[in-house]
Short mmCIF file of N, CA and C in Angstrom, two decimals:
data_model
loop_
_atom_site.label_atom_id
_atom_site.label_comp_id
_atom_site.label_asym_id
_atom_site.label_seq_id
_atom_site.Cartn_x
_atom_site.Cartn_y
_atom_site.Cartn_z
N MET A 1 -20.27 9.39 9.55
CA MET A 1 -19.19 9.32 8.24
C MET A 1 -18.47 8.62 8.15
N SER A 2 -17.89 7.66 7.56
CA SER A 2 -16.62 6.88 7.83
C SER A 2 -15.82 7.80 7.27
N SER A 3 -14.06 7.37 7.61
CA SER A 3 -13.37 8.39 6.83
C SER A 3 -12.95 7.73 5.66
N PHE A 4 -13.42 6.56 4.90
CA PHE A 4 -13.27 6.41 3.19
C PHE A 4 -14.14 7.37 2.74
N HIS A 5 -15.09 8.30 2.94
CA HIS A 5 -15.78 9.07 2.78
C HIS A 5 -15.18 10.31 2.74
N ALA A 6 -14.06 10.63 2.98
CA ALA A 6 -13.80 12.25 3.80
C ALA A 6 -14.31 13.09 3.03
N LYS A 7 -14.66 14.32 3.30
CA LYS A 7 -14.77 15.44 2.62
C LYS A 7 -13.46 16.03 2.00
N GLN A 8 -12.48 15.84 2.62
CA GLN A 8 -10.95 16.53 1.85
C GLN A 8 -10.59 15.65 1.61
N PRO A 9 -10.00 15.66 0.74
CA PRO A 9 -8.77 14.46 -0.14
C PRO A 9 -7.58 14.18 0.73
N VAL A 10 -7.37 12.94 0.88
CA VAL A 10 -6.34 12.21 1.83
C VAL A 10 -5.10 11.55 0.66
N ARG A 11 -4.03 11.82 1.11
CA ARG A 11 -3.20 11.17 0.71
C ARG A 11 -3.18 9.22 1.17
N THR A 12 -3.41 8.10 0.54
CA THR A 12 -3.06 6.81 1.01
C THR A 12 -2.30 6.22 0.32
N LEU A 13 -1.51 5.36 1.10
CA LEU A 13 -0.81 4.38 0.80
C LEU A 13 -1.75 3.03 0.74
N VAL A 14 -1.63 2.20 -0.24
CA VAL A 14 -2.26 0.79 -0.28
C VAL A 14 -1.16 0.04 -0.73
N THR A 15 -1.38 -0.93 0.31
CA THR A 15 -0.22 -2.38 0.02
C THR A 15 -1.10 -2.93 -0.36
N GLY A 16 -0.29 -3.88 -1.37
CA GLY A 16 -1.37 -5.07 -1.99
C GLY A 16 -2.27 -4.08 -3.40
N ALA A 17 -1.52 -3.26 -3.81
CA ALA A 17 -2.49 -2.72 -4.69
C ALA A 17 -2.91 -3.19 -5.83
N SER A 18 -2.12 -4.11 -6.56
CA SER A 18 -2.40 -4.76 -7.86
C SER A 18 -3.30 -6.32 -7.79
N GLY A 19 -3.73 -6.52 -6.23
CA GLY A 19 -4.50 -7.53 -6.04
C GLY A 19 -5.73 -7.28 -6.73
N PHE A 20 -6.98 -7.87 -6.22
CA PHE A 20 -8.15 -8.00 -6.73
C PHE A 20 -8.90 -6.87 -5.91
N THR A 21 -8.52 -7.02 -4.66
CA THR A 21 -9.34 -5.97 -3.44
C THR A 21 -8.36 -4.85 -3.92
N GLY A 22 -7.09 -4.79 -3.55
CA GLY A 22 -6.18 -3.46 -3.72
C GLY A 22 -6.78 -2.72 -4.67
N ARG A 23 -7.10 -3.00 -5.97
CA ARG A 23 -7.33 -2.66 -7.45
C ARG A 23 -8.84 -1.86 -7.59
N TYR A 24 -9.55 -1.76 -6.54
CA TYR A 24 -11.15 -2.51 -6.58
C TYR A 24 -10.94 -1.07 -5.37
N LEU A 25 -10.27 -0.92 -4.23
CA LEU A 25 -10.14 0.31 -3.45
C LEU A 25 -9.42 1.00 -4.02
N VAL A 26 -7.95 1.34 -4.69
CA VAL A 26 -7.71 2.11 -5.35
C VAL A 26 -8.72 2.96 -6.82
N ASP A 27 -9.43 2.11 -7.40
CA ASP A 27 -10.30 2.94 -8.16
C ASP A 27 -11.41 3.69 -7.24
N ASN A 28 -11.89 3.09 -6.11
CA ASN A 28 -12.80 4.16 -5.37
C ASN A 28 -12.15 5.22 -4.63
N LEU A 29 -10.82 4.96 -4.25
CA LEU A 29 -10.16 6.22 -3.75
C LEU A 29 -9.89 7.48 -4.63
N LEU A 30 -9.53 7.05 -6.26
CA LEU A 30 -9.37 8.11 -6.99
C LEU A 30 -10.59 8.28 -7.43
N ASP A 31 -11.65 7.48 -7.66
CA ASP A 31 -12.72 8.38 -8.15
C ASP A 31 -13.47 9.38 -7.03
N ARG A 32 -12.91 9.12 -5.77
CA ARG A 32 -13.54 10.65 -4.57
C ARG A 32 -12.25 11.20 -4.66
N GLY A 33 -11.46 11.35 -5.51
CA GLY A 33 -10.51 12.65 -5.40
C GLY A 33 -9.10 12.43 -4.30
N HIS A 34 -9.01 11.53 -3.82
CA HIS A 34 -7.98 10.92 -3.08
C HIS A 34 -6.67 10.76 -3.42
N THR A 35 -5.95 11.21 -3.19
CA THR A 35 -4.53 10.83 -4.17
C THR A 35 -3.62 9.45 -3.15
N VAL A 36 -3.43 8.70 -4.36
CA VAL A 36 -3.37 7.22 -3.82
C VAL A 36 -1.69 6.66 -4.26
N ILE A 37 -0.90 6.17 -3.24
CA ILE A 37 0.51 5.69 -3.46
C ILE A 37 0.15 3.99 -3.27
N GLU A 38 0.22 3.43 -4.28
CA GLU A 38 -0.06 2.18 -4.56
C GLU A 38 1.52 1.39 -4.20
N THR A 39 1.62 0.31 -4.00
CA THR A 39 2.69 -1.06 -3.78
C THR A 39 2.30 -2.25 -4.05
N PHE A 40 3.15 -2.69 -4.52
CA PHE A 40 2.82 -3.83 -5.56
C PHE A 40 4.19 -4.72 -5.36
N ALA A 41 3.90 -6.11 -5.09
CA ALA A 41 4.98 -6.83 -5.05
C ALA A 41 5.74 -7.39 -6.32
N GLY A 42 4.84 -7.54 -7.39
CA GLY A 42 5.88 -8.16 -8.84
C GLY A 42 6.41 -7.09 -9.51
N ARG A 43 7.26 -8.12 -10.38
CA ARG A 43 8.37 -7.16 -11.29
C ARG A 43 8.41 -6.73 -12.56
N ASP A 44 6.70 -7.04 -12.80
CA ASP A 44 6.32 -6.98 -14.09
C ASP A 44 6.04 -5.31 -14.42
N LYS A 45 5.66 -4.49 -13.69
CA LYS A 45 5.29 -2.88 -13.75
C LYS A 45 6.62 -2.20 -13.33
N GLY A 46 6.90 -0.86 -13.61
CA GLY A 46 7.79 -0.05 -13.47
C GLY A 46 7.14 0.90 -11.92
N GLU A 47 8.26 1.39 -11.21
CA GLU A 47 7.79 2.22 -10.29
C GLU A 47 7.61 3.75 -11.03
N THR A 48 6.69 4.28 -10.38
CA THR A 48 6.57 5.75 -10.21
C THR A 48 6.59 6.50 -9.60
N PRO A 49 6.26 7.70 -9.31
CA PRO A 49 5.96 8.26 -8.13
C PRO A 49 4.77 7.85 -7.02
N THR A 50 4.14 7.30 -7.76
CA THR A 50 2.96 6.74 -7.06
C THR A 50 2.60 5.49 -7.07
N ARG A 51 3.52 4.51 -7.81
CA ARG A 51 3.33 3.19 -7.94
C ARG A 51 5.13 2.57 -7.33
N LEU A 52 4.84 1.69 -6.19
CA LEU A 52 6.35 1.46 -5.87
C LEU A 52 6.14 0.06 -5.76
N ARG A 53 7.09 -0.49 -5.68
CA ARG A 53 7.21 -1.91 -5.59
C ARG A 53 8.12 -2.17 -4.52
N LEU A 54 7.30 -3.20 -3.69
CA LEU A 54 7.43 -3.48 -2.00
C LEU A 54 7.70 -4.61 -1.40
N ASP A 55 8.92 -4.97 -1.11
CA ASP A 55 9.20 -6.38 -0.51
C ASP A 55 8.62 -6.23 1.06
N ILE A 56 7.25 -6.82 1.43
CA ILE A 56 7.35 -6.61 2.50
C ILE A 56 8.10 -6.94 3.61
N THR A 57 8.55 -7.86 3.34
CA THR A 57 9.39 -8.70 4.21
C THR A 57 11.17 -8.18 4.13
N SER A 58 11.49 -7.14 4.00
CA SER A 58 12.33 -6.33 3.80
C SER A 58 12.35 -5.02 4.41
N PRO A 59 13.27 -4.82 5.69
CA PRO A 59 13.20 -3.77 6.34
C PRO A 59 13.49 -2.41 6.12
N GLU A 60 15.09 -2.35 4.86
CA GLU A 60 15.22 -1.53 3.98
C GLU A 60 13.93 -0.96 2.96
N ASN A 61 13.53 -1.93 2.43
CA ASN A 61 12.12 -1.67 1.18
C ASN A 61 10.94 -0.78 2.20
N CYS A 62 10.86 -1.34 3.32
CA CYS A 62 9.72 -0.93 3.96
C CYS A 62 10.11 0.87 4.39
N ARG A 63 11.28 0.67 4.90
CA ARG A 63 11.92 1.98 5.33
C ARG A 63 11.65 3.29 4.12
N ARG A 64 11.93 2.65 3.05
CA ARG A 64 12.11 3.72 1.69
C ARG A 64 10.56 3.98 1.37
N VAL A 65 9.62 3.02 1.48
CA VAL A 65 7.96 3.14 1.15
C VAL A 65 7.77 4.25 2.39
N SER A 66 8.22 4.06 3.77
CA SER A 66 7.57 4.93 4.96
C SER A 66 8.33 6.37 4.08
N LEU A 67 8.93 6.42 3.52
CA LEU A 67 9.27 7.75 3.57
C LEU A 67 8.18 8.59 2.92
N LYS A 68 7.12 8.00 2.29
CA LYS A 68 6.12 8.87 1.32
C LYS A 68 5.17 9.03 2.75
N PRO A 69 4.97 10.41 2.65
CA PRO A 69 4.06 10.90 3.87
C PRO A 69 2.38 10.87 3.20
N CYS A 70 1.75 10.14 4.01
CA CYS A 70 0.13 9.77 3.98
C CYS A 70 -0.46 9.88 5.33
N GLY A 71 -1.92 10.27 5.08
CA GLY A 71 -2.74 10.43 5.85
C GLY A 71 -3.39 9.12 6.29
N ARG A 72 -3.53 8.03 5.50
CA ARG A 72 -3.81 6.79 5.90
C ARG A 72 -3.12 5.60 5.14
N ILE A 73 -2.98 4.75 5.65
CA ILE A 73 -2.46 3.31 5.08
C ILE A 73 -3.56 2.18 5.23
N THR A 74 -3.52 1.48 3.58
CA THR A 74 -4.41 0.02 4.08
C THR A 74 -3.41 -0.83 3.48
N SER A 75 -4.09 -1.74 4.08
CA SER A 75 -3.28 -3.13 3.78
C SER A 75 -4.15 -4.20 3.08
N CYS A 76 -3.89 -4.16 1.57
CA CYS A 76 -4.92 -5.23 0.78
C CYS A 76 -3.55 -6.51 0.37
N ILE A 77 -2.66 -6.96 1.18
CA ILE A 77 -1.43 -8.07 1.14
C ILE A 77 -2.36 -9.75 1.23
N LEU A 78 -1.72 -10.19 -0.01
CA LEU A 78 -2.74 -11.69 0.75
C LEU A 78 -1.20 -12.65 1.26
N LEU A 79 -1.43 -13.12 2.24
CA LEU A 79 -0.41 -13.97 2.97
C LEU A 79 -0.87 -15.26 2.85
N ARG A 80 0.15 -15.84 2.28
CA ARG A 80 0.06 -17.24 1.88
C ARG A 80 0.08 -18.12 2.62
N SER A 81 0.83 -17.62 3.87
CA SER A 81 1.09 -19.40 4.80
C SER A 81 1.41 -18.07 5.81
N ALA A 82 1.47 -18.77 7.41
CA ALA A 82 1.66 -18.53 8.88
C ALA A 82 2.98 -17.92 8.72
N SER A 83 4.00 -18.73 8.17
CA SER A 83 5.26 -18.04 8.18
C SER A 83 5.63 -16.67 7.38
N SER A 84 4.62 -16.11 6.69
CA SER A 84 4.78 -15.15 5.74
C SER A 84 4.12 -13.83 7.02
N ALA A 85 3.14 -14.12 7.55
CA ALA A 85 3.13 -13.43 8.85
C ALA A 85 3.70 -12.98 10.00
N THR A 86 4.55 -14.35 10.36
CA THR A 86 5.88 -14.21 11.42
C THR A 86 6.79 -13.35 10.49
N THR A 87 6.83 -13.75 9.47
CA THR A 87 8.38 -12.47 8.41
C THR A 87 8.11 -11.37 8.72
N ILE A 88 6.35 -10.96 8.30
CA ILE A 88 6.33 -9.69 8.23
C ILE A 88 6.18 -8.80 9.54
N ARG A 89 5.85 -9.33 10.69
CA ARG A 89 5.78 -9.01 12.03
C ARG A 89 7.17 -9.07 11.95
N SER A 90 8.26 -9.82 12.26
CA SER A 90 9.72 -9.65 12.18
C SER A 90 10.45 -8.27 11.40
N THR A 91 9.85 -8.11 10.46
CA THR A 91 10.04 -7.10 9.40
C THR A 91 9.91 -5.81 10.46
N PHE A 92 8.33 -5.79 10.48
CA PHE A 92 8.27 -3.93 10.86
C PHE A 92 8.54 -4.22 12.43
N THR A 93 9.10 -4.90 13.47
CA THR A 93 9.77 -4.97 14.60
C THR A 93 11.02 -4.60 14.21
N ALA A 94 11.83 -4.40 13.25
CA ALA A 94 13.05 -4.57 13.03
C ALA A 94 12.60 -3.14 12.53
N SER A 95 11.80 -2.47 11.70
CA SER A 95 11.49 -1.20 11.30
C SER A 95 11.76 -0.26 11.80
N THR A 96 10.63 -0.50 13.02
CA THR A 96 10.51 0.59 13.98
C THR A 96 11.37 0.82 15.18
#
């Protein structure tokens, strides 16, 4: 059985939760009784304890989000260019 169908609820951080794939994943996790911490990039939504604005290219922002303990992290972020991937890789290197 896959971990997606875990018998015990798992707290999951979903990056890119406001996108098409992220929204689908969040809805399915919540339907199965899991706790979800959603991250989003846009400025149109306010933050709550379970919804966090995340600039994935900011080491400080990534550290703030990493303070939310989770059993699983799933990324549904859409990268628009190869330079975005390089920037994100550099950010995670600086954050660890």
